Coordinates of N, CA and C in Angstrom, one line a residue:
X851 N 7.2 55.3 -4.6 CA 6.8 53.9 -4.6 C 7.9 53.0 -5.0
X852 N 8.0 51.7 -4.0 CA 9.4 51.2 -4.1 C 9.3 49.8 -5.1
X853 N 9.8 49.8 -6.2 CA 9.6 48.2 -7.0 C 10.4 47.1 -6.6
X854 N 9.6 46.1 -6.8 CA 10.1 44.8 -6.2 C 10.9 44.5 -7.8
X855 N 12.0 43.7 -7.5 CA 12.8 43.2 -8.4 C 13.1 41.9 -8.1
X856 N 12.8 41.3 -9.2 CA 13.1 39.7 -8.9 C 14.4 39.3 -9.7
X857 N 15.1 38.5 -8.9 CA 15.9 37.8 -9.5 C 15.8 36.8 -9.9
X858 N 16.6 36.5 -11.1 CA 15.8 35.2 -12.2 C 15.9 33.7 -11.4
X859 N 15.9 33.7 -10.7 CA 16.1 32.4 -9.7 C 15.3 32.6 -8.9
X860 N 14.2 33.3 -8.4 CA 13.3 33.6 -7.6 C 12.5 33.4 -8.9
X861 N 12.3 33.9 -10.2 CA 11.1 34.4 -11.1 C 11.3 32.8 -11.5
X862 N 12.2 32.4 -11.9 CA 11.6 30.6 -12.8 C 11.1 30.3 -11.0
X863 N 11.9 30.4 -9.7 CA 10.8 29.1 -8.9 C 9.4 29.7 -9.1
X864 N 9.3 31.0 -9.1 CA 7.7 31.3 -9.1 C 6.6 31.1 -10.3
X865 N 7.6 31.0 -11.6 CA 6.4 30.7 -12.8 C 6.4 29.1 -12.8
X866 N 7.5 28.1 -12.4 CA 7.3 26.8 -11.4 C 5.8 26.1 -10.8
X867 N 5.9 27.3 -9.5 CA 5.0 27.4 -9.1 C 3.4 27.0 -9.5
X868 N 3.3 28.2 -10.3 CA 3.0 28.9 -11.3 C 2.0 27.8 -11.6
X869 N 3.1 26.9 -12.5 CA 3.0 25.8 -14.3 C 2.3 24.8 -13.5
X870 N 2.7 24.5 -11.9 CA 2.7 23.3 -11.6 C 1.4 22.8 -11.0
X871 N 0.5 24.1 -10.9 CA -0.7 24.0 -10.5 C -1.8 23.7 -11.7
X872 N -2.7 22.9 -11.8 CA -3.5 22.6 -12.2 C -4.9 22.4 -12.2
X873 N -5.9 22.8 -12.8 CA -7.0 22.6 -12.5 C -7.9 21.7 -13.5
X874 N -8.7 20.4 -13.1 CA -9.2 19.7 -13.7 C -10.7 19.6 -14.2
X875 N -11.1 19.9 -15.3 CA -12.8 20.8 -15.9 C -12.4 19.3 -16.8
X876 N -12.9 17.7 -16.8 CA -12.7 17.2 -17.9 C -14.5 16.4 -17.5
X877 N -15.2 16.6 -18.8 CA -16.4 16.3 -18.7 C -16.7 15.0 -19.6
X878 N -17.1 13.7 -19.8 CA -16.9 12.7 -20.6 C -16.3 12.5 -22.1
X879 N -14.7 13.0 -21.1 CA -13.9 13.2 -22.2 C -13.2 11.4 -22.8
X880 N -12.5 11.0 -23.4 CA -12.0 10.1 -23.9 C -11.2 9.6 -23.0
X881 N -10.9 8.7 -22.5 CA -10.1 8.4 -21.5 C -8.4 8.0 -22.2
X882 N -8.0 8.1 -23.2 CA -6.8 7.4 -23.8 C -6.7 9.0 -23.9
X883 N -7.8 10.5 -24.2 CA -7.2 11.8 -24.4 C -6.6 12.3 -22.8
X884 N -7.6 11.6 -21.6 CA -7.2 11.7 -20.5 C -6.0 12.1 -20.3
X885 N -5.5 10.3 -19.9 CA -4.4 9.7 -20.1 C -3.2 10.0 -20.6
X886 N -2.9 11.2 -22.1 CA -2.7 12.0 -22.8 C -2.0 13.0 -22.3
X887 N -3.0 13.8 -21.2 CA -3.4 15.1 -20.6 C -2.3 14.7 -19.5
X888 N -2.5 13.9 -18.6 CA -1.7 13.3 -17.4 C -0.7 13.6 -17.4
X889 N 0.0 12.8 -18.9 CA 1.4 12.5 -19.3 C 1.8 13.8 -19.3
X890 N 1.2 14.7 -19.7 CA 1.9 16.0 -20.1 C 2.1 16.8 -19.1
X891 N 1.0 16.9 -18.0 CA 1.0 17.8 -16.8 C 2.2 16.8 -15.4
X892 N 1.8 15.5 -15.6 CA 2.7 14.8 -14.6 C 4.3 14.6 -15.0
X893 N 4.3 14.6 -16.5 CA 6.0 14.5 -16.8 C 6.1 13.1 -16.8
X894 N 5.3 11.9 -16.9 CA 5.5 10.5 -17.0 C 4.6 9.9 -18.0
X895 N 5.4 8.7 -18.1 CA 5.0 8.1 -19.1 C 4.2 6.9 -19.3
X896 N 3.1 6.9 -20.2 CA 1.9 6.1 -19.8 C 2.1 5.3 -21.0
X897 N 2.0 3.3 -21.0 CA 1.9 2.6 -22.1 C 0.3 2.3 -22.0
X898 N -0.5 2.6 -23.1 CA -2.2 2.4 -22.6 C -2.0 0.9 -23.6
X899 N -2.4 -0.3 -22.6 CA -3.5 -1.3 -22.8 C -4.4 -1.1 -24.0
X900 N -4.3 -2.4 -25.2 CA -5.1 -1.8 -26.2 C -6.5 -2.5 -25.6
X901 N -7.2 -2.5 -24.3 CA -8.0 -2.8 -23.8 C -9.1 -1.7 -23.3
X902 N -7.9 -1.0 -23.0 CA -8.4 0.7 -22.0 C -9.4 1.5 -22.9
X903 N -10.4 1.9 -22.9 CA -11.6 2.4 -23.6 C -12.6 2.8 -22.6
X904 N -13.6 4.0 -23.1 CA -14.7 4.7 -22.2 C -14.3 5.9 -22.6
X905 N -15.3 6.8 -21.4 CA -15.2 8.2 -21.1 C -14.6 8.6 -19.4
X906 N -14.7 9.5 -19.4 CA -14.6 9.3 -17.8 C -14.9 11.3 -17.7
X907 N -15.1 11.7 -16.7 CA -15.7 12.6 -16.2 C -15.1 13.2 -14.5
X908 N -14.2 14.0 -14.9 CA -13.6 14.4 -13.5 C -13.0 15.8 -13.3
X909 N -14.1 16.9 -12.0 CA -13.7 17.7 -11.8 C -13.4 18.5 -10.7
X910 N -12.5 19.5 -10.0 CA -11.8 19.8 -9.2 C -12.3 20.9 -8.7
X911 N -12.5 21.3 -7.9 CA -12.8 22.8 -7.0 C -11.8 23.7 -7.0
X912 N -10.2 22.5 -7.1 CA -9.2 24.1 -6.7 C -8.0 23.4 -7.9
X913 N -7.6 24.6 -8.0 CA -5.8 23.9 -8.6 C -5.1 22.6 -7.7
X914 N -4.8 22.0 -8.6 CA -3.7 20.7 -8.3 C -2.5 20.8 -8.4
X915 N -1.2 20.4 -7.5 CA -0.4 20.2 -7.6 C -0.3 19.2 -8.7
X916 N 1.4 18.8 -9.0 CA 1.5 18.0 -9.4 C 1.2 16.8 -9.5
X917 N 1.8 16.6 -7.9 CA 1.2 15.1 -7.1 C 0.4 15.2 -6.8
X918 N -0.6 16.2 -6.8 CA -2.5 15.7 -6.1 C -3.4 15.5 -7.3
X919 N -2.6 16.3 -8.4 CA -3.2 15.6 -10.0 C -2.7 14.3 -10.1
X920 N -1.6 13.4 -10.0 CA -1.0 12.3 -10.4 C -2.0 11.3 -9.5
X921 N -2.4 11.6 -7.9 CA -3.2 10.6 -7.5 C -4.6 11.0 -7.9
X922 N -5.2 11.9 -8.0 CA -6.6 12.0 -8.8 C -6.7 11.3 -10.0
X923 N -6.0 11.0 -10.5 CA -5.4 10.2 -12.3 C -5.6 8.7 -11.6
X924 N -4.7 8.5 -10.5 CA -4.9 7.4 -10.1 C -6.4 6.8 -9.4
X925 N -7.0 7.8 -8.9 CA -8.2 7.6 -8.1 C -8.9 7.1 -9.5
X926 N -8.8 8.1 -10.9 CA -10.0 8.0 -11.4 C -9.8 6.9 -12.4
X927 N -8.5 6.4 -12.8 CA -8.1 5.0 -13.3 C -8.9 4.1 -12.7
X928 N -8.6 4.0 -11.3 CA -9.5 3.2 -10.1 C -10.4 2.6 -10.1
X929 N -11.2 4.0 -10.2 CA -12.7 4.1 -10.2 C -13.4 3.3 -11.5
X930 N -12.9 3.3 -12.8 CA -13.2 3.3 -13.8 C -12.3 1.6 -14.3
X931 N -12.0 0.9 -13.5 CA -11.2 -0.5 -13.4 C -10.1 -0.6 -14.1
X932 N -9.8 0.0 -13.8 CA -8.4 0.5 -14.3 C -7.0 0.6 -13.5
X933 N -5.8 0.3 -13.9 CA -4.7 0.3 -13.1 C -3.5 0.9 -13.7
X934 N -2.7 1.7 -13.4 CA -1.4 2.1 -13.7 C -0.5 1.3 -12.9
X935 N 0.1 0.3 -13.9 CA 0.9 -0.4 -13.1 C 2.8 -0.4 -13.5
X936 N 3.2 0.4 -12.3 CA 4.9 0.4 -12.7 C 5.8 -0.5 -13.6
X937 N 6.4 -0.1 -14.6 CA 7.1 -1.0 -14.9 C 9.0 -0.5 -14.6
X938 N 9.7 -1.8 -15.3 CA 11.1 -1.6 -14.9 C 11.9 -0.3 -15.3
X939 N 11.5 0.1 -16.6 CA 11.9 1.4 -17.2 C 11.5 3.0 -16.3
X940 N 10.5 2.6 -15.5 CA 9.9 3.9 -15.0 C 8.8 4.6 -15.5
X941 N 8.2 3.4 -16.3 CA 6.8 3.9 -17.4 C 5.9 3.2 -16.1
X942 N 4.6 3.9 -17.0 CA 3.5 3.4 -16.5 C 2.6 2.5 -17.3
X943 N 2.4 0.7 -16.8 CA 1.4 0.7 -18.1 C -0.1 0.3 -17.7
X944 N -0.8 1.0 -18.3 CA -2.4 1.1 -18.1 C -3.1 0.4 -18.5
X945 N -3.9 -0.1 -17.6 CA -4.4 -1.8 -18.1 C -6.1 -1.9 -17.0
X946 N -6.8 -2.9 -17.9 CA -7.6 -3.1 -16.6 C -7.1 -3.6 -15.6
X947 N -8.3 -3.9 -14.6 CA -7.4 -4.5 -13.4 C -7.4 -6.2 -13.3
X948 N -8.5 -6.8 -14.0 CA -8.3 -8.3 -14.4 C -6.8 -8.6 -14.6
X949 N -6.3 -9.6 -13.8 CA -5.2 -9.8 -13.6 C -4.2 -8.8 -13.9
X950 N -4.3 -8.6 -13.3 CA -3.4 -7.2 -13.0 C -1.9 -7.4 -11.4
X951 N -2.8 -8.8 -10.9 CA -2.2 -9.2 -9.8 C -0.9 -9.5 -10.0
X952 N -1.3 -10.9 -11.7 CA -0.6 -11.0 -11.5 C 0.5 -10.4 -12.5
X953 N 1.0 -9.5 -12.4 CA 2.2 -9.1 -13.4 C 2.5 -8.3 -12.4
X954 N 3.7 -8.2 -13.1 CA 4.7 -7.2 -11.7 C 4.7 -5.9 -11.8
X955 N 4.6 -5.2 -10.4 CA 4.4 -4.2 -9.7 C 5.2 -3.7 -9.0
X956 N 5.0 -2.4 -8.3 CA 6.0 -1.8 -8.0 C 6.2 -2.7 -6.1
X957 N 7.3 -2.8 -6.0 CA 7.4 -3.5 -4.5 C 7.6 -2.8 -2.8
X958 N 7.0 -3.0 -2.3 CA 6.9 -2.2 -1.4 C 6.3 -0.9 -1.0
X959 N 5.3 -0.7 -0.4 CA 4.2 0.6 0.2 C 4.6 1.9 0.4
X960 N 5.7 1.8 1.1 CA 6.5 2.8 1.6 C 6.8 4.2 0.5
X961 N 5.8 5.2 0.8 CA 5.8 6.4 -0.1 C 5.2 6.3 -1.3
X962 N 4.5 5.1 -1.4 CA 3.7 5.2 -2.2 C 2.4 5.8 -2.7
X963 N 1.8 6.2 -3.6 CA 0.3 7.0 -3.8 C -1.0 5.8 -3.1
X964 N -1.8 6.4 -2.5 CA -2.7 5.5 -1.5 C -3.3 5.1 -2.9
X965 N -2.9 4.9 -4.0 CA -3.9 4.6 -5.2 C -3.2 3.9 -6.4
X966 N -2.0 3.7 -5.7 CA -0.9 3.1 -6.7 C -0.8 1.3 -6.2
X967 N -0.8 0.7 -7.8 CA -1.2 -1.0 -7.2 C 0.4 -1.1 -7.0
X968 N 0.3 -2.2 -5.6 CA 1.6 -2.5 -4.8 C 2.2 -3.9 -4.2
X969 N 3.4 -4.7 -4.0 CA 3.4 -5.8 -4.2 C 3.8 -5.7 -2.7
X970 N 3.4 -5.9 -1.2 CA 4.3 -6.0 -0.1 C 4.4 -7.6 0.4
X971 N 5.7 -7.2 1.0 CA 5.8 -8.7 2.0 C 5.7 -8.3 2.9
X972 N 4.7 -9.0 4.0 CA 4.6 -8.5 5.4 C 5.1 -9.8 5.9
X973 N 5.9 -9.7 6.9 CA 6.1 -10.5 7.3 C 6.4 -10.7 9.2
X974 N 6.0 -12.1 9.4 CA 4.8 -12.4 10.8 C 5.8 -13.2 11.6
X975 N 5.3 -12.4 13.4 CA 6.2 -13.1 13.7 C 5.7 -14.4 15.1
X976 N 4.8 -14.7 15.3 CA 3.7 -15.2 16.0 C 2.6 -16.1 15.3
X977 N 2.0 -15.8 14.2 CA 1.0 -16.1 13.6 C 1.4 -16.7 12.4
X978 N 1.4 -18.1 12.1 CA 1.2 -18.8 11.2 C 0.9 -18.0 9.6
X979 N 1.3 -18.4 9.1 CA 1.7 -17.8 7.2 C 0.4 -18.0 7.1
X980 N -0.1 -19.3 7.2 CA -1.2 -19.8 6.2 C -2.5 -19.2 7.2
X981 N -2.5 -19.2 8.4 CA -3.9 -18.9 9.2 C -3.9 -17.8 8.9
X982 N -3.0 -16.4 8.6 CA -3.2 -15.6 8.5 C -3.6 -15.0 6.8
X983 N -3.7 -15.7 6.2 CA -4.2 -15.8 4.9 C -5.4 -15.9 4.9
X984 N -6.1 -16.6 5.7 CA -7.5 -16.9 6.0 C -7.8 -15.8 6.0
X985 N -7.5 -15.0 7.6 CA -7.7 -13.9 8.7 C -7.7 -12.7 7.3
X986 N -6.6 -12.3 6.9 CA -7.0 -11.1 5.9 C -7.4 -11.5 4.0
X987 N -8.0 -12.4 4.5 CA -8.1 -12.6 2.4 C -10.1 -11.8 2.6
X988 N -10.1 -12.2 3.3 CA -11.5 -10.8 3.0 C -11.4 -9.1 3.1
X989 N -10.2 -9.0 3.0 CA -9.3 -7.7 3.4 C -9.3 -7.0 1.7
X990 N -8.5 -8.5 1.5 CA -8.0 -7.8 0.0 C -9.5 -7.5 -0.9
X991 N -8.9 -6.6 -2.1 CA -10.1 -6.3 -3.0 C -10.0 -7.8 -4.3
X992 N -11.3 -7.3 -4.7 CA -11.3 -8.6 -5.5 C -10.4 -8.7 -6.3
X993 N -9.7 -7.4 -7.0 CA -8.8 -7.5 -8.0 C -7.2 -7.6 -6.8
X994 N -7.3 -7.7 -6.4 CA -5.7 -8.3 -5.3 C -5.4 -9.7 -5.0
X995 N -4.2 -9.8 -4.8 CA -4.4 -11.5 -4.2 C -3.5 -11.5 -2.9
X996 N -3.5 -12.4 -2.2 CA -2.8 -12.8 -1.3 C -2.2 -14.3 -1.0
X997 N -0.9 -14.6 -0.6 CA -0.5 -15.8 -0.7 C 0.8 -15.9 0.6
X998 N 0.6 -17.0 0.7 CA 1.6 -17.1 2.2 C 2.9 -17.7 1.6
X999 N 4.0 -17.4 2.2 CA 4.9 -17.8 2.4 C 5.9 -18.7 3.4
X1000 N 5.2 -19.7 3.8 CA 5.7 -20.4 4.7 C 7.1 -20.6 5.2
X1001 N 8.3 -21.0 4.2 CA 9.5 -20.7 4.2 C 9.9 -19.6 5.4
X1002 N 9.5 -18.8 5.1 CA 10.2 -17.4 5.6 C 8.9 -17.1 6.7
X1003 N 7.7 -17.5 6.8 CA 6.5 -17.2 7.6 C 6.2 -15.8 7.2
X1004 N 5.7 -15.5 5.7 CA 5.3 -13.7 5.7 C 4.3 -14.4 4.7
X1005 N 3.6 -13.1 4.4 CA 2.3 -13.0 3.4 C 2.7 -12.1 2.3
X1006 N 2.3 -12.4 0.7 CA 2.9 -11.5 0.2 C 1.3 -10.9 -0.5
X1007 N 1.1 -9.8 -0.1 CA -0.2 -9.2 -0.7 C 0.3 -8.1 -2.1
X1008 N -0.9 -8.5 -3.0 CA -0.8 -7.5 -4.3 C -2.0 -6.6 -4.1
X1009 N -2.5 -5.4 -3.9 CA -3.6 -4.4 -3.7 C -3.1 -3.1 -4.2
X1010 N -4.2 -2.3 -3.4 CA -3.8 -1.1 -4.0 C -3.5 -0.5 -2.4
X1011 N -2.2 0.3 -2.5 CA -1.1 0.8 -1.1 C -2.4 0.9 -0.5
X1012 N -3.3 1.8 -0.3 CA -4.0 2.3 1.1 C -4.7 0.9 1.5
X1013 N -5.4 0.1 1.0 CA -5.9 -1.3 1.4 C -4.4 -2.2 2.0
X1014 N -3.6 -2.0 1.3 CA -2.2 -2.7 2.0 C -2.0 -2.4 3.3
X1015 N -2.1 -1.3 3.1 CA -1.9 -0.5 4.8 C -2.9 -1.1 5.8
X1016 N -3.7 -0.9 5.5 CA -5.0 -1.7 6.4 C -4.6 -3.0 6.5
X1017 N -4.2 -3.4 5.7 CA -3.9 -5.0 6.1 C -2.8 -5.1 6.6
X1018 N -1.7 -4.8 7.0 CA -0.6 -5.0 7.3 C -0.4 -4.1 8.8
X1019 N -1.6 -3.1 8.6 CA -1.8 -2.6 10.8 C -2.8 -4.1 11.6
X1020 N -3.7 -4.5 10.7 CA -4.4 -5.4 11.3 C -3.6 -6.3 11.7
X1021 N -2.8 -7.0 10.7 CA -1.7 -8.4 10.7 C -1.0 -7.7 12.1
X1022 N -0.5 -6.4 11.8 CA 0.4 -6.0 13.3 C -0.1 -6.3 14.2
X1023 N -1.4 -6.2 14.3 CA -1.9 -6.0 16.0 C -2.5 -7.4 16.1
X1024 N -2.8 -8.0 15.3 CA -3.0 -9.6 15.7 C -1.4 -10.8 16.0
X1025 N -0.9 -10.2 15.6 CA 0.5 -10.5 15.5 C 1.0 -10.1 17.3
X1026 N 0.7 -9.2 17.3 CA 1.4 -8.8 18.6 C 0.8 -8.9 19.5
X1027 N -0.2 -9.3 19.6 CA -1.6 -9.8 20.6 C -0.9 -11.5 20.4
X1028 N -0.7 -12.0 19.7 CA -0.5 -13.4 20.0 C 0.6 -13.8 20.7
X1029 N 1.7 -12.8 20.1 CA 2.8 -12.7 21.0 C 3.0 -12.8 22.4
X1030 N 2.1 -11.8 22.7 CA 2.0 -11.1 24.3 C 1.6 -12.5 24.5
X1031 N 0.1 -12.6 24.1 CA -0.4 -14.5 24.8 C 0.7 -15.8 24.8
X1032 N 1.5 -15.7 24.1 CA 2.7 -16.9 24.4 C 3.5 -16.6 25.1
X1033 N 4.3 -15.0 25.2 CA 5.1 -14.6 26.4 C 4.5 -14.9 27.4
X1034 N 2.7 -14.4 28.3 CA 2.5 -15.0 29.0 C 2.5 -16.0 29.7
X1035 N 2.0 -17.1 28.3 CA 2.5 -18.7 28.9 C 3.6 -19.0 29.3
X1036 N 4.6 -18.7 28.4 CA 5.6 -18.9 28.7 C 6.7 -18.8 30.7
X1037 N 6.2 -17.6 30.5 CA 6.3 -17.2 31.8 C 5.6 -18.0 32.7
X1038 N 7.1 -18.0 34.1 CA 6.5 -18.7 35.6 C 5.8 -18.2 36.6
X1039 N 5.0 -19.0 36.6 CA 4.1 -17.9 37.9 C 5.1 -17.4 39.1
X1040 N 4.5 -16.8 39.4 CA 5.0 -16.1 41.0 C 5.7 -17.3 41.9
X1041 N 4.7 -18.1 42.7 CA 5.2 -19.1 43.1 C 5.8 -20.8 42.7
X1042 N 6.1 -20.3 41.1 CA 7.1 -21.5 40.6 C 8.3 -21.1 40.4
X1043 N 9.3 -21.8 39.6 CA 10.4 -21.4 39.2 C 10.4 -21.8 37.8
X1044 N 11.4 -21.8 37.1 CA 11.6 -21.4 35.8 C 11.9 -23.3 35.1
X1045 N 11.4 -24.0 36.2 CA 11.4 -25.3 35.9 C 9.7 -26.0 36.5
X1046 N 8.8 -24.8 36.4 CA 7.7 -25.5 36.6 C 7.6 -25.9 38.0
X1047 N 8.4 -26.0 39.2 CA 8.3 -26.5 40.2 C 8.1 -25.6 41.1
X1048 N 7.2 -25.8 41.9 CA 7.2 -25.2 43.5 C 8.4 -24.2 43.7
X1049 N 8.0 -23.0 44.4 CA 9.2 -22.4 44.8 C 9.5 -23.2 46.3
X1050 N 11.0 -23.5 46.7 CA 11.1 -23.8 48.0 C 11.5 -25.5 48.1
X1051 N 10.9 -26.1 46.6 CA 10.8 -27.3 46.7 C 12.3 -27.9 46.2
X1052 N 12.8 -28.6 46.8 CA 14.4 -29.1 46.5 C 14.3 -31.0 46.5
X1053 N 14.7 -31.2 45.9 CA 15.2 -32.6 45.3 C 16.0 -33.3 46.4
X1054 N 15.3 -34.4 47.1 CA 16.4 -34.9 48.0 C 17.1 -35.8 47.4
X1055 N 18.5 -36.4 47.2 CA 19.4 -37.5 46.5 C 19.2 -38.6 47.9
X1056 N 18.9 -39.6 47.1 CA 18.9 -41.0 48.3 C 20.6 -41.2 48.1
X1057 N 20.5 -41.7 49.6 CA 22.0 -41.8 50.2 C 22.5 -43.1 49.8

Protein backbone atom coordinates (compact mmCIF):
# COMPACT_ATOMS: atom_id res chain seq x y z
CA UNK A 1 0.00 0.00 0.00
CA UNK A 2 1.55 3.28 -1.35
CA UNK A 3 1.42 6.58 1.25
CA UNK A 4 0.76 9.83 0.09
CA UNK A 5 3.27 12.36 1.49
CA UNK A 6 2.59 15.87 1.66
CA UNK A 7 4.84 18.50 1.40
CA UNK A 8 4.51 21.35 3.86
CA UNK A 9 3.41 23.72 1.16
CA UNK A 10 0.74 21.56 -0.12
CA UNK A 11 -0.33 20.62 3.85
CA UNK A 12 -0.61 24.64 5.12
CA UNK A 13 -2.61 25.32 1.43
CA UNK A 14 -4.79 22.45 2.56
CA UNK A 15 -5.42 23.20 6.36
CA UNK A 16 -6.03 26.90 4.59
CA UNK A 17 -8.44 25.47 2.93
CA UNK A 18 -9.50 23.78 5.64
CA UNK A 19 -9.75 27.08 8.36
CA UNK A 20 -11.31 29.02 5.62
CA UNK A 21 -14.52 27.32 5.39
CA UNK A 22 -17.13 28.19 7.65
CA UNK A 23 -20.40 27.23 8.82
CA UNK A 24 -23.05 29.55 10.26
CA UNK A 25 -25.61 27.83 13.33
CA UNK A 26 -26.11 31.61 14.98
CA UNK A 27 -29.65 31.51 16.61
CA UNK A 28 -30.77 35.16 18.33
CA UNK A 29 -27.50 35.70 19.22
CA UNK A 30 -26.30 39.37 20.15
CA UNK A 31 -25.52 41.12 17.23
CA UNK A 32 -22.28 43.32 18.67
CA UNK A 33 -21.18 39.06 19.62
CA UNK A 34 -22.08 38.70 15.79
CA UNK A 35 -20.10 41.31 14.61
CA UNK A 36 -17.26 39.94 16.99
CA UNK A 37 -17.49 36.42 15.28
CA UNK A 38 -17.13 38.17 11.58
CA UNK A 39 -14.08 40.03 12.69
CA UNK A 40 -12.36 36.95 13.53
CA UNK A 41 -13.40 34.53 10.71
CA UNK A 42 -13.13 37.63 7.97
CA UNK A 43 -9.70 39.08 9.26
CA UNK A 44 -11.26 42.71 9.30
CA UNK A 45 -12.01 45.18 11.30
CA UNK A 46 -15.34 46.40 12.53
CA UNK A 47 -15.92 50.00 14.51
CA UNK A 48 -19.72 49.16 15.98
CA UNK A 49 -21.91 52.34 16.29
CA UNK A 50 -22.88 52.86 19.94
CA UNK A 51 -26.32 52.68 18.19
CA UNK A 52 -26.08 49.06 16.79
CA UNK A 53 -28.25 46.74 19.19
CA UNK A 54 -30.73 43.50 18.81
CA UNK A 55 -30.45 39.95 18.05
CA UNK A 56 -30.26 38.61 14.87
CA UNK A 57 -30.63 34.88 13.78
CA UNK A 58 -28.66 33.39 10.79
CA UNK A 59 -28.19 30.00 9.39
CA UNK A 60 -26.34 28.18 6.49
CA UNK A 61 -26.86 24.74 4.82
CA UNK A 62 -23.25 24.46 3.81
CA UNK A 63 -19.71 25.79 4.81
CA UNK A 64 -18.74 29.38 3.81
CA UNK A 65 -15.94 30.66 2.32
CA UNK A 66 -14.46 33.50 3.40
CA UNK A 67 -16.05 35.85 1.04
CA UNK A 68 -19.56 34.14 0.98
CA UNK A 69 -19.42 34.63 4.96
CA UNK A 70 -18.21 38.44 4.62
CA UNK A 71 -21.37 39.01 2.14
CA UNK A 72 -23.90 36.94 4.39
CA UNK A 73 -22.50 39.45 7.38
CA UNK A 74 -23.39 41.94 4.91
CA UNK A 75 -26.77 40.65 3.74
CA UNK A 76 -27.65 40.21 7.42
CA UNK A 77 -26.42 43.82 8.57
CA UNK A 78 -28.88 44.77 5.66
CA UNK A 79 -31.62 43.04 6.67
CA UNK A 80 -31.54 44.10 10.21
CA UNK A 81 -30.89 48.28 9.06
CA UNK A 82 -27.75 48.20 9.34
CA UNK A 83 -24.60 49.24 7.30
CA UNK A 84 -20.89 48.41 7.14
CA UNK A 85 -19.61 51.33 5.85
CA UNK A 86 -15.73 51.59 4.63
CA UNK A 87 -13.64 53.90 6.05
CA UNK A 88 -10.13 55.51 5.04
CA UNK A 89 -7.93 53.16 7.32
CA UNK A 90 -9.52 49.97 5.80
CA UNK A 91 -11.89 49.40 8.87
CA UNK A 92 -15.39 48.92 8.77
CA UNK A 93 -17.77 51.15 10.65
CA UNK A 94 -21.17 49.74 11.55
CA UNK A 95 -23.92 52.00 11.92
CA UNK A 96 -27.58 52.18 11.14
CA UNK A 97 -28.53 53.11 7.91
CA UNK A 98 -30.25 56.61 8.83
CA UNK A 99 -27.91 58.74 7.11
CA UNK A 100 -25.64 56.70 6.34
CA UNK A 101 -25.77 58.53 2.76
CA UNK A 102 -24.41 60.86 3.94
CA UNK A 103 -20.92 60.10 5.22
CA UNK A 104 -18.35 58.69 3.18
CA UNK A 105 -18.21 55.53 1.53
CA UNK A 106 -16.30 53.42 -0.39
CA UNK A 107 -16.22 54.95 -4.21
CA UNK A 108 -17.04 53.16 -7.05
CA UNK A 109 -19.02 49.56 -7.72
CA UNK A 110 -16.53 47.84 -9.49
CA UNK A 111 -15.75 44.50 -7.42
CA UNK A 112 -17.67 45.30 -5.01
CA UNK A 113 -19.99 42.89 -2.46
CA UNK A 114 -23.65 43.21 -4.09
CA UNK A 115 -24.26 44.29 -0.29
CA UNK A 116 -21.60 46.70 0.34
CA UNK A 117 -22.98 50.60 0.59
CA UNK A 118 -21.28 52.46 -2.45
CA UNK A 119 -20.71 56.01 -3.69
CA UNK A 120 -20.84 55.86 -7.90
CA UNK A 121 -20.61 58.55 -10.47
CA UNK A 122 -22.42 57.57 -13.50
CA UNK A 123 -21.97 59.63 -15.83
CA UNK A 124 -24.46 60.62 -19.03
CA UNK A 125 -24.08 61.33 -22.25
CA UNK A 126 -27.46 62.30 -24.00
CA UNK A 127 -29.73 62.75 -21.14
CA UNK A 128 -29.87 65.76 -19.01
CA UNK A 129 -28.24 65.40 -15.20
CA UNK A 130 -31.33 66.74 -13.70
CA UNK A 131 -34.20 64.69 -15.82
CA UNK A 132 -32.38 61.85 -15.10
CA UNK A 133 -32.62 62.24 -11.38
CA UNK A 134 -36.31 62.23 -11.73
CA UNK A 135 -36.17 58.95 -14.06
CA UNK A 136 -34.08 56.86 -11.42
CA UNK A 137 -34.82 58.54 -7.83
CA UNK A 138 -37.64 55.81 -7.43
CA UNK A 139 -34.76 53.41 -8.11
CA UNK A 140 -32.86 54.26 -5.22
CA UNK A 141 -33.73 52.67 -1.65
CA UNK A 142 -35.01 54.84 0.92
CA UNK A 143 -31.79 54.85 2.82
CA UNK A 144 -29.72 56.05 -0.59
CA UNK A 145 -29.70 59.33 -2.24
CA UNK A 146 -29.16 60.65 -5.52
CA UNK A 147 -28.04 63.98 -6.84
CA UNK A 148 -27.05 65.41 -10.30
CA UNK A 149 -24.21 66.95 -11.35
CA UNK A 150 -24.71 69.38 -13.89
CA UNK A 151 -21.16 70.70 -14.38
CA UNK A 152 -19.87 67.62 -15.63
CA UNK A 153 -23.67 66.15 -16.71
CA UNK A 154 -23.35 62.69 -14.30
CA UNK A 155 -25.41 61.55 -11.29
CA UNK A 156 -23.85 60.71 -8.27
CA UNK A 157 -25.80 57.84 -6.50
CA UNK A 158 -25.11 56.55 -2.76
CA UNK A 159 -26.94 52.71 -2.46
CA UNK A 160 -26.15 49.59 -1.83
CA UNK A 161 -23.69 48.07 -5.21
CA UNK A 162 -26.35 45.57 -6.55
CA UNK A 163 -29.28 48.46 -6.59
CA UNK A 164 -26.33 50.69 -8.20
CA UNK A 165 -26.03 48.28 -10.74
CA UNK A 166 -29.62 48.37 -11.63
CA UNK A 167 -29.46 51.89 -11.91
CA UNK A 168 -26.61 52.62 -13.82
CA UNK A 169 -27.78 49.49 -16.72
CA UNK A 170 -31.14 51.47 -16.79
CA UNK A 171 -29.36 55.07 -17.13
CA UNK A 172 -27.27 53.06 -20.00
CA UNK A 173 -29.97 52.02 -21.98
CA UNK A 174 -32.02 55.19 -21.68
CA UNK A 175 -28.94 57.08 -22.43
CA UNK A 176 -28.32 55.22 -25.56
CA UNK A 177 -31.74 55.12 -26.79
CA UNK A 178 -31.66 58.96 -26.76
CA UNK A 179 -28.58 59.00 -28.45
CA UNK A 180 -29.64 56.86 -31.32
CA UNK A 181 -32.94 59.35 -31.45
CA UNK A 182 -30.66 62.53 -31.98
CA UNK A 183 -28.15 60.77 -34.40
CA UNK A 184 -31.29 60.06 -36.27
CA UNK A 185 -32.29 63.60 -36.41
CA UNK A 186 -29.43 64.66 -37.06
CA UNK A 187 -28.99 62.79 -40.09
CA UNK A 188 -29.98 63.78 -43.93
CA UNK A 189 -32.51 62.05 -45.44
CA UNK A 190 -31.79 60.13 -48.62
CA UNK A 191 -32.89 62.79 -50.87
CA UNK A 192 -31.29 65.91 -49.11
CA UNK A 193 -27.97 66.94 -48.50
CA UNK A 194 -26.06 67.70 -45.53
CA UNK A 195 -27.46 71.30 -45.79
CA UNK A 196 -31.10 70.41 -45.57
CA UNK A 197 -31.54 71.05 -49.37
CA UNK A 198 -32.93 69.07 -52.19
CA UNK A 199 -30.48 66.75 -53.68
CA UNK A 200 -29.80 68.23 -57.33
CA UNK A 201 -30.87 71.64 -56.23
CA UNK A 202 -28.00 74.36 -57.04
CA UNK A 203 -28.03 78.08 -56.33
CA UNK A 204 -28.12 80.20 -59.42
CA UNK A 205 -25.76 83.67 -58.84
CA UNK A 206 -27.62 86.68 -60.72
CA UNK A 207 -25.39 88.02 -63.35
Amino acid sequence: MKKLILGPVVALALAASVHAQTTLNVRDADIRAFIADAAKVTGRTFIIDNRVAGKVTVVTDRALSRSEYFEVFLSTLRANGLVAVPTSNGAFRVQPLDNAASQPSRIGVAGAARNSYVTEIVRLRAIDAQSAVETVRPLVSAQGSVSANRGGNSLVVVDFADNIRRIREVLRRIDTERQREGDRHRAPGPDRDGHGRRAGWCRRDRA
